[in-house]
CSV table of C-alpha atoms in Angstrom, one decimal:
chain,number,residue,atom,x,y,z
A,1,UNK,CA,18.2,18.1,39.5
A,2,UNK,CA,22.0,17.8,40.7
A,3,UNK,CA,23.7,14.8,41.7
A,4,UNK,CA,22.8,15.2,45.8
A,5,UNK,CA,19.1,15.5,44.2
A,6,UNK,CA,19.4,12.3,41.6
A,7,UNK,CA,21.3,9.9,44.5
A,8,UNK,CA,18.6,10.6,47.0
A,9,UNK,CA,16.1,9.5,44.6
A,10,UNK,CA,18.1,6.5,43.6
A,11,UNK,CA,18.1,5.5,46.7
A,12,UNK,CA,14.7,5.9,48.0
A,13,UNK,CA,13.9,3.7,44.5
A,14,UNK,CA,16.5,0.9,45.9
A,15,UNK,CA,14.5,0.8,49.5
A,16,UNK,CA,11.3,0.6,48.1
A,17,UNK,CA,12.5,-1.9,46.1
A,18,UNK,CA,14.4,-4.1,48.5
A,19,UNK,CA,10.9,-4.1,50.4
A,20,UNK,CA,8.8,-5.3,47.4
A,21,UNK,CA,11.4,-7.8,47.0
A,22,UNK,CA,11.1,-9.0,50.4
A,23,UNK,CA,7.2,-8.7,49.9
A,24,UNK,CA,7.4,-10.6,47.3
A,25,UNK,CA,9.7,-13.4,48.7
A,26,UNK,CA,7.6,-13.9,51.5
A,27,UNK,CA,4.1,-13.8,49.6
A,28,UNK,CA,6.1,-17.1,47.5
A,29,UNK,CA,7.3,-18.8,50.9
A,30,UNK,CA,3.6,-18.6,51.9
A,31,UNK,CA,2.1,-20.4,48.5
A,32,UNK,CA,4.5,-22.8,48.3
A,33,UNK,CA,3.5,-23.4,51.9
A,34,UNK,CA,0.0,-23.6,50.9
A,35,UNK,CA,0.4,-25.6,48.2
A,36,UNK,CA,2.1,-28.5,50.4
A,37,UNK,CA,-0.5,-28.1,53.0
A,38,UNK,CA,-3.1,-28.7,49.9
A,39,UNK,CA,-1.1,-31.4,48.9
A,40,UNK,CA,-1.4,-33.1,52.2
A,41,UNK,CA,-5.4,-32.4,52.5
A,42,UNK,CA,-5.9,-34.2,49.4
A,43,UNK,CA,-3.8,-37.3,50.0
A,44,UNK,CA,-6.0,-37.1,53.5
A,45,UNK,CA,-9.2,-36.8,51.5
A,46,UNK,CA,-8.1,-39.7,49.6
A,47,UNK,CA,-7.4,-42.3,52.9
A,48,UNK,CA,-10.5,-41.3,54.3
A,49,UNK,CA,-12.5,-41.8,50.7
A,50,UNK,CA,-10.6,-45.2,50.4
A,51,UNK,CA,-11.5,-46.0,54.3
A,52,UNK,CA,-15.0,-45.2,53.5
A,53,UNK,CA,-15.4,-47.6,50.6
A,54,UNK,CA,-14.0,-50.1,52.3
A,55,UNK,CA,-16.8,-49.8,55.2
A,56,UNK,CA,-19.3,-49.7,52.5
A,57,UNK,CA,-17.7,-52.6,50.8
A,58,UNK,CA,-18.2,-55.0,53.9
């Protein structure tokens, strides 16, 4: 390989990683997103449990 051969290689390496960096970045946006929609379903589920008890309370 000459030097031409071993940059172009180098590089290709560098754009396939930027893109599984990006990949990656986005797959964490998308679970912490999740995890705050999850968040939010649970502190629902609890109100509605809570309401519920109350109804069968009275």
């Amino acid at each position: 390989m000459n030097n031409i051969d071993i940059n172009l290689v180098a590089q290709s390496l560098n754009q396939k990683l930027a893109v599984a960096n990006y990949t990656a970045a986005s797959w964490e946006a998308k679970a912490t997103q999740l995890e705050q929609e999850n968040s939010q379903l649970k502190s629902q589920l609890e109100q509605l449990k809570q309401q519920n008890d109350e109804k069968g309370d009275k």
